[in-house]
PDB file of C-alpha atoms and ligand atoms in Angstrom:
ATOM      1  CA  MET X   1      88.554 -64.120  -5.250  1.00 57.00           C
ATOM      2  CA  GLU X   2      87.952 -65.115  -1.637  1.00 76.00           C
ATOM      3  CA  GLN X   3      84.653 -64.728   0.121  1.00 86.00           C
ATOM      4  CA  PRO X   4      84.212 -61.018   0.799  1.00 91.00           C
ATOM      5  CA  ILE X   5      83.620 -59.922   4.380  1.00 92.00           C
ATOM      6  CA  TYR X   6      82.121 -56.682   3.077  1.00 95.00           C
ATOM      7  CA  THR X   7      80.972 -55.539  -0.326  1.00 95.00           C
ATOM      8  CA  ASP X   8      79.091 -52.620  -1.867  1.00 95.00           C
ATOM      9  CA  HIS X   9      79.084 -50.829  -5.227  1.00 94.00           C
ATOM     10  CA  LYS X  10      82.475 -49.194  -4.585  1.00 94.00           C
ATOM     11  CA  VAL X  11      84.228 -51.394  -2.053  1.00 96.00           C
ATOM     12  CA  THR X  12      85.041 -55.088  -1.615  1.00 96.00           C
ATOM     13  CA  ILE X  13      86.930 -56.295   1.436  1.00 95.00           C
ATOM     14  CA  THR X  14      88.221 -59.867   1.749  1.00 94.00           C
ATOM     15  CA  PRO X  15      90.528 -61.294   4.451  1.00 91.00           C
ATOM     16  CA  THR X  16      93.574 -60.478   2.287  1.00 92.00           C
ATOM     17  CA  LEU X  17      92.530 -57.761  -0.167  1.00 94.00           C
ATOM     18  CA  ALA X  18      90.586 -54.529  -0.205  1.00 95.00           C
ATOM     19  CA  VAL X  19      89.349 -53.129  -3.508  1.00 96.00           C
ATOM     20  CA  ILE X  20      88.379 -49.522  -2.882  1.00 96.00           C
ATOM     21  CA  ASP X  21      87.119 -47.320  -5.712  1.00 94.00           C
ATOM     22  CA  GLY X  22      88.977 -49.427  -8.309  1.00 93.00           C
ATOM     23  CA  THR X  23      92.282 -49.664  -6.439  1.00 94.00           C
ATOM     24  CA  THR X  24      93.420 -52.921  -4.852  1.00 94.00           C
ATOM     25  CA  TYR X  25      95.252 -52.877  -1.529  1.00 94.00           C
ATOM     26  CA  ALA X  26      96.794 -55.903   0.150  1.00 94.00           C
ATOM     27  CA  ILE X  27      95.484 -56.026   3.722  1.00 93.00           C
ATOM     28  CA  GLN X  28      99.014 -56.867   4.922  1.00 91.00           C
ATOM     29  CA  THR X  29     100.390 -53.562   3.594  1.00 92.00           C
ATOM     30  CA  ILE X  30      97.872 -51.445   5.532  1.00 94.00           C
ATOM     31  CA  ASN X  31      99.247 -50.254   8.852  1.00 93.00           C
ATOM     32  CA  SER X  32      96.294 -48.196  10.045  1.00 93.00           C
ATOM     33  CA  ILE X  33      93.089 -46.566   8.828  1.00 95.00           C
ATOM     34  CA  SER X  34      91.592 -43.218   9.644  1.00 95.00           C
ATOM     35  CA  VAL X  35      88.616 -41.150   8.594  1.00 94.00           C
ATOM     36  CA  GLN X  36      89.765 -37.567   8.112  1.00 91.00           C
ATOM     37  CA  LYS X  37      87.784 -34.423   7.498  1.00 86.00           C
ATOM     38  CA  LEU X  38      88.929 -32.820   4.279  1.00 82.00           C
ATOM     39  CA  PRO X  39      89.673 -29.141   4.195  1.00 73.00           C
ATOM     40  CA  GLY X  40      87.019 -27.585   2.009  1.00 66.00           C
ATOM     41  CA  GLY X  41      83.677 -25.931   2.012  1.00 67.00           C
ATOM     42  CA  PHE X  42      83.106 -22.248   2.302  1.00 70.00           C
ATOM     43  CA  GLY X  43      85.117 -20.521   4.997  1.00 77.00           C
ATOM     44  CA  LEU X  44      86.025 -17.000   6.115  1.00 84.00           C
ATOM     45  CA  MET X  45      89.114 -17.147   3.894  1.00 83.00           C
ATOM     46  CA  HIS X  46      86.949 -17.619   0.807  1.00 85.00           C
ATOM     47  CA  PHE X  47      84.628 -14.795   1.833  1.00 87.00           C
ATOM     48  CA  ILE X  48      87.637 -12.484   2.183  1.00 91.00           C
ATOM     49  CA  MET X  49      89.024 -13.633  -1.191  1.00 90.00           C
ATOM     50  CA  ILE X  50      85.752 -12.894  -2.962  1.00 91.00           C
ATOM     51  CA  ALA X  51      85.314  -9.528  -1.176  1.00 93.00           C
ATOM     52  CA  LEU X  52      88.857  -8.444  -2.078  1.00 94.00           C
ATOM     53  CA  GLY X  53      88.366  -9.747  -5.620  1.00 94.00           C
ATOM     54  CA  VAL X  54      85.157  -7.733  -6.108  1.00 94.00           C
ATOM     55  CA  ALA X  55      86.878  -4.651  -4.660  1.00 94.00           C
ATOM     56  CA  ALA X  56      89.778  -5.141  -7.120  1.00 92.00           C
ATOM     57  CA  VAL X  57      87.403  -5.489 -10.082  1.00 92.00           C
ATOM     58  CA  LEU X  58      85.523  -2.309  -9.085  1.00 91.00           C
ATOM     59  CA  LEU X  59      88.851  -0.537  -8.643  1.00 89.00           C
ATOM     60  CA  SER X  60      89.934  -1.621 -12.116  1.00 89.00           C
ATOM     61  CA  PHE X  61      86.761  -0.095 -13.648  1.00 87.00           C
ATOM     62  CA  GLY X  62      87.903   3.262 -12.299  1.00 83.00           C
ATOM     63  CA  GLY X  63      91.306   2.628 -13.891  1.00 82.00           C
ATOM     64  CA  PHE X  64      89.812   1.932 -17.323  1.00 80.00           C
ATOM     65  CA  GLN X  65      88.427   5.458 -17.462  1.00 81.00           C
ATOM     66  CA  SER X  66      91.960   6.873 -17.366  1.00 77.00           C
ATOM     67  CA  ARG X  67      94.286   6.904 -20.377  1.00 75.00           C
ATOM     68  CA  ASP X  68      96.731   4.308 -19.091  1.00 77.00           C
ATOM     69  CA  THR X  69      94.680   1.125 -18.823  1.00 82.00           C
ATOM     70  CA  GLY X  70      97.687  -1.172 -18.128  1.00 84.00           C
ATOM     71  CA  PRO X  71      97.453  -1.036 -14.307  1.00 86.00           C
ATOM     72  CA  ALA X  72      93.658  -1.426 -14.561  1.00 88.00           C
ATOM     73  CA  PHE X  73      94.130  -4.716 -16.433  1.00 90.00           C
ATOM     74  CA  VAL X  74      96.546  -5.926 -13.744  1.00 91.00           C
ATOM     75  CA  VAL X  75      94.087  -5.062 -10.975  1.00 91.00           C
ATOM     76  CA  LEU X  76      91.217  -6.683 -12.899  1.00 92.00           C
ATOM     77  CA  PHE X  77      93.293  -9.839 -13.341  1.00 93.00           C
ATOM     78  CA  ILE X  78      94.115  -9.930  -9.607  1.00 93.00           C
ATOM     79  CA  GLY X  79      90.412  -9.471  -8.836  1.00 93.00           C
ATOM     80  CA  ILE X  80      89.422 -12.410 -11.045  1.00 93.00           C
ATOM     81  CA  ALA X  81      92.269 -14.514  -9.615  1.00 93.00           C
ATOM     82  CA  LEU X  82      90.779 -13.954  -6.142  1.00 91.00           C
ATOM     83  CA  ILE X  83      87.113 -14.433  -7.048  1.00 91.00           C
ATOM     84  CA  VAL X  84      87.426 -17.647  -9.084  1.00 90.00           C
ATOM     85  CA  PRO X  85      89.056 -19.925  -6.440  1.00 84.00           C
ATOM     86  CA  GLY X  86      86.906 -18.380  -3.706  1.00 83.00           C
ATOM     87  CA  ALA X  87      83.715 -19.075  -5.670  1.00 82.00           C
ATOM     88  CA  ARG X  88      84.864 -22.596  -6.537  1.00 81.00           C
ATOM     89  CA  ALA X  89      85.453 -23.351  -2.863  1.00 76.00           C
ATOM     90  CA  ALA X  90      81.969 -22.027  -2.109  1.00 71.00           C
ATOM     91  CA  GLY X  91      80.480 -24.492  -4.585  1.00 68.00           C
ATOM     92  CA  ARG X  92      82.470 -27.409  -3.262  1.00 69.00           C
ATOM     93  CA  GLU X  93      81.069 -29.313  -0.339  1.00 65.00           C
ATOM     94  CA  SER X  94      83.354 -30.446   2.422  1.00 73.00           C
ATOM     95  CA  GLY X  95      83.791 -34.178   2.867  1.00 86.00           C
ATOM     96  CA  TYR X  96      85.699 -36.957   4.534  1.00 91.00           C
ATOM     97  CA  SER X  97      88.521 -39.165   3.409  1.00 93.00           C
ATOM     98  CA  LEU X  98      89.138 -42.811   4.230  1.00 95.00           C
ATOM     99  CA  THR X  99      92.902 -42.664   4.611  1.00 95.00           C
ATOM    100  CA  LEU X 100      95.038 -45.795   4.613  1.00 95.00           C
ATOM    101  CA  ALA X 101      98.494 -45.599   6.164  1.00 94.00           C
ATOM    102  CA  THR X 102     100.489 -48.086   4.082  1.00 90.00           C
ATOM    103  CA  SER X 103     104.157 -48.996   3.879  1.00 83.00           C
ATOM    104  CA  SER X 104     104.381 -46.707   0.849  1.00 86.00           C
ATOM    105  CA  GLY X 105     102.730 -43.707   2.484  1.00 90.00           C
ATOM    106  CA  ASP X 106      99.250 -42.400   3.210  1.00 92.00           C
ATOM    107  CA  ARG X 107      96.552 -42.978   0.604  1.00 92.00           C
ATOM    108  CA  GLN X 108      93.192 -41.265   0.373  1.00 92.00           C
ATOM    109  CA  ALA X 109      91.409 -44.442  -0.660  1.00 94.00           C
ATOM    110  CA  LEU X 110      87.883 -43.032  -0.786  1.00 94.00           C
ATOM    111  CA  ILE X 111      86.300 -39.623  -0.398  1.00 91.00           C
ATOM    112  CA  SER X 112      82.704 -39.290   0.738  1.00 91.00           C
ATOM    113  CA  LYS X 113      80.360 -36.836   2.378  1.00 87.00           C
ATOM    114  CA  ASP X 114      79.090 -39.686   4.552  1.00 91.00           C
ATOM    115  CA  SER X 115      81.478 -40.067   7.486  1.00 90.00           C
ATOM    116  CA  ALA X 116      79.355 -42.877   8.980  1.00 94.00           C
ATOM    117  CA  TYR X 117      79.796 -44.925   5.787  1.00 96.00           C
ATOM    118  CA  LEU X 118      83.558 -44.412   5.877  1.00 96.00           C
ATOM    119  CA  GLY X 119      83.515 -45.364   9.566  1.00 96.00           C
ATOM    120  CA  THR X 120      81.802 -48.644   8.671  1.00 96.00           C
ATOM    121  CA  LEU X 121      84.450 -49.385   6.015  1.00 96.00           C
ATOM    122  CA  ARG X 122      87.135 -48.568   8.547  1.00 96.00           C
ATOM    123  CA  ARG X 123      85.742 -51.113  11.031  1.00 95.00           C
ATOM    124  CA  TYR X 124      85.630 -53.874   8.384  1.00 96.00           C
ATOM    125  CA  LEU X 125      89.168 -53.084   7.256  1.00 95.00           C
ATOM    126  CA  GLU X 126      90.446 -53.048  10.830  1.00 95.00           C
ATOM    127  CA  ALA X 127      88.803 -56.433  11.433  1.00 93.00           C
ATOM    128  CA  ALA X 128      90.532 -57.829   8.312  1.00 93.00           C
ATOM    129  CA  ILE X 129      93.889 -56.414   9.446  1.00 92.00           C
ATOM    130  CA  ALA X 130      93.455 -57.782  12.964  1.00 90.00           C
ATOM    131  CA  SER X 131      92.686 -61.314  11.741  1.00 86.00           C
ATOM    132  CA  ALA X 132      95.587 -61.153   9.226  1.00 84.00           C
ATOM    133  CA  ARG X 133      97.918 -60.233  12.094  1.00 81.00           C
ATOM    134  CA  GLU X 134      96.600 -62.989  14.350  1.00 76.00           C
ATOM    135  CA  VAL X 135      97.666 -65.692  11.892  1.00 65.00           C
ATOM    136  CA  LYS X 136     101.136 -64.274  11.350  1.00 56.00           C
ATOM    137  CA  PRO X 137     102.666 -64.522  14.865  1.00 59.00           C
ATOM    138  CA  ALA X 138     101.468 -68.113  15.272  1.00 59.00           C
ATOM    139  CA  ALA X 139     103.177 -69.136  12.019  1.00 60.00           C
ATOM    140  CA  ALA X 140     106.339 -67.245  12.971  1.00 63.00           C
ATOM    141  CA  LEU X 141     106.318 -68.899  16.399  1.00 62.00           C
ATOM    142  CA  ALA X 142     106.059 -72.382  14.898  1.00 65.00           C
ATOM    143  CA  ALA X 143     109.104 -71.752  12.709  1.00 71.00           C
ATOM    144  CA  ASP X 144     111.156 -70.566  15.678  1.00 82.00           C
ATOM    145  CA  THR X 145     110.644 -73.623  17.866  1.00 86.00           C
ATOM    146  CA  LYS X 146     111.612 -77.285  18.000  1.00 88.00           C
ATOM    147  CA  ASP X 147     110.459 -80.209  20.108  1.00 91.00           C
ATOM    148  CA  CYS X 148     112.864 -81.677  22.617  1.00 92.00           C
ATOM    149  CA  PRO X 149     113.785 -85.248  21.537  1.00 92.00           C
ATOM    150  CA  ARG X 150     113.788 -86.446  25.154  1.00 93.00           C
ATOM    151  CA  CYS X 151     110.766 -84.842  26.842  1.00 95.00           C
ATOM    152  CA  ALA X 152     108.904 -83.629  23.737  1.00 92.00           C
ATOM    153  CA  GLU X 153     108.331 -80.127  25.176  1.00 92.00           C
ATOM    154  CA  THR X 154     108.421 -77.260  22.685  1.00 90.00           C
ATOM    155  CA  ILE X 155     111.513 -75.090  23.094  1.00 90.00           C
ATOM    156  CA  LYS X 156     113.179 -72.291  21.111  1.00 89.00           C
ATOM    157  CA  ALA X 157     114.888 -73.410  17.894  1.00 87.00           C
ATOM    158  CA  ALA X 158     118.153 -71.721  18.890  1.00 87.00           C
ATOM    159  CA  ALA X 159     118.258 -73.395  22.334  1.00 90.00           C
ATOM    160  CA  LYS X 160     121.299 -75.614  22.956  1.00 91.00           C
ATOM    161  CA  ALA X 161     119.665 -77.230  25.987  1.00 93.00           C
ATOM    162  CA  CYS X 162     116.061 -78.046  26.881  1.00 93.00           C
ATOM    163  CA  ARG X 163     114.686 -75.785  29.586  1.00 93.00           C
ATOM    164  CA  PHE X 164     112.353 -78.519  30.798  1.00 94.00           C
ATOM    165  CA  CYS X 165     114.543 -81.602  31.131  1.00 95.00           C
ATOM    166  CA  GLY X 166     118.062 -80.251  30.580  1.00 93.00           C
ATOM    167  CA  TYR X 167     118.686 -82.285  27.407  1.00 93.00           C
ATOM    168  CA  GLU X 168     121.773 -80.838  25.722  1.00 92.00           C
ATOM    169  CA  TYR X 169     121.873 -80.782  21.928  1.00 87.00           C
ATOM    170  CA  ASP X 170     125.669 -80.411  21.696  1.00 81.00           C
ATOM    171  CA  LYS X 171     126.589 -83.264  24.061  1.00 71.00           C
ATOM    172  CA  GLU X 172     124.091 -85.967  23.195  1.00 54.00           C
ATOM    173  CA  PRO X 173     123.356 -87.462  19.794  1.00 58.00           C
ATOM    174  CA  ALA X 174     120.134 -86.418  18.133  1.00 53.00           C
ATOM    175  CA  THR X 175     118.631 -89.859  18.556  1.00 55.00           C
ATOM    176  CA  ILE X 176     118.259 -91.367  21.976  1.00 52.00           C
ATOM    177  CA  ASP X 177     118.192 -95.101  22.463  1.00 54.00           C
ATOM    178  CA  GLY X 178     116.872 -95.883  25.924  1.00 48.00           C
TER     179      GLY X 178
HETATM  180 ZN1   ZN M 201     113.458 -81.786  27.237  1.00 60.87          ZN
END
């Protein structure tokens, strides 16, 4: 593996690869990186769910005292179905996601409570992407050009005439003697 530009216990970033939480991403396939706040934590919605759930459970207790306990079971079930996800959300802390926009869609590469840490990773990844992109246009440019046989200026490969000296590729032979 190449010399890493960043490494910690979960993440290794090299100029061409990023290994994040056990998954390897090619730097070239990453279009952009963002740190996103994940929906989660305890909100008003969860409070309402738990309150309605408790109300449903209490209501069902009244129902069990009647002869027909069928509806009471339904109401009890609804109550539990409201309380359980609400309580689970309450116990879950909100966090942040390091999201990579790749050619095959968005990936939540790493989830952490520490947004500053994810921000640091984002900066290293963006630096790797930027340097990977810098190399690419130069190589592409070299392939698309040729040197004029008369004046030696670099011109576009598809050019039929040199824009510096007027040398015409169609008219004159490729080699010039004198
Ligand atoms: Zn020329």
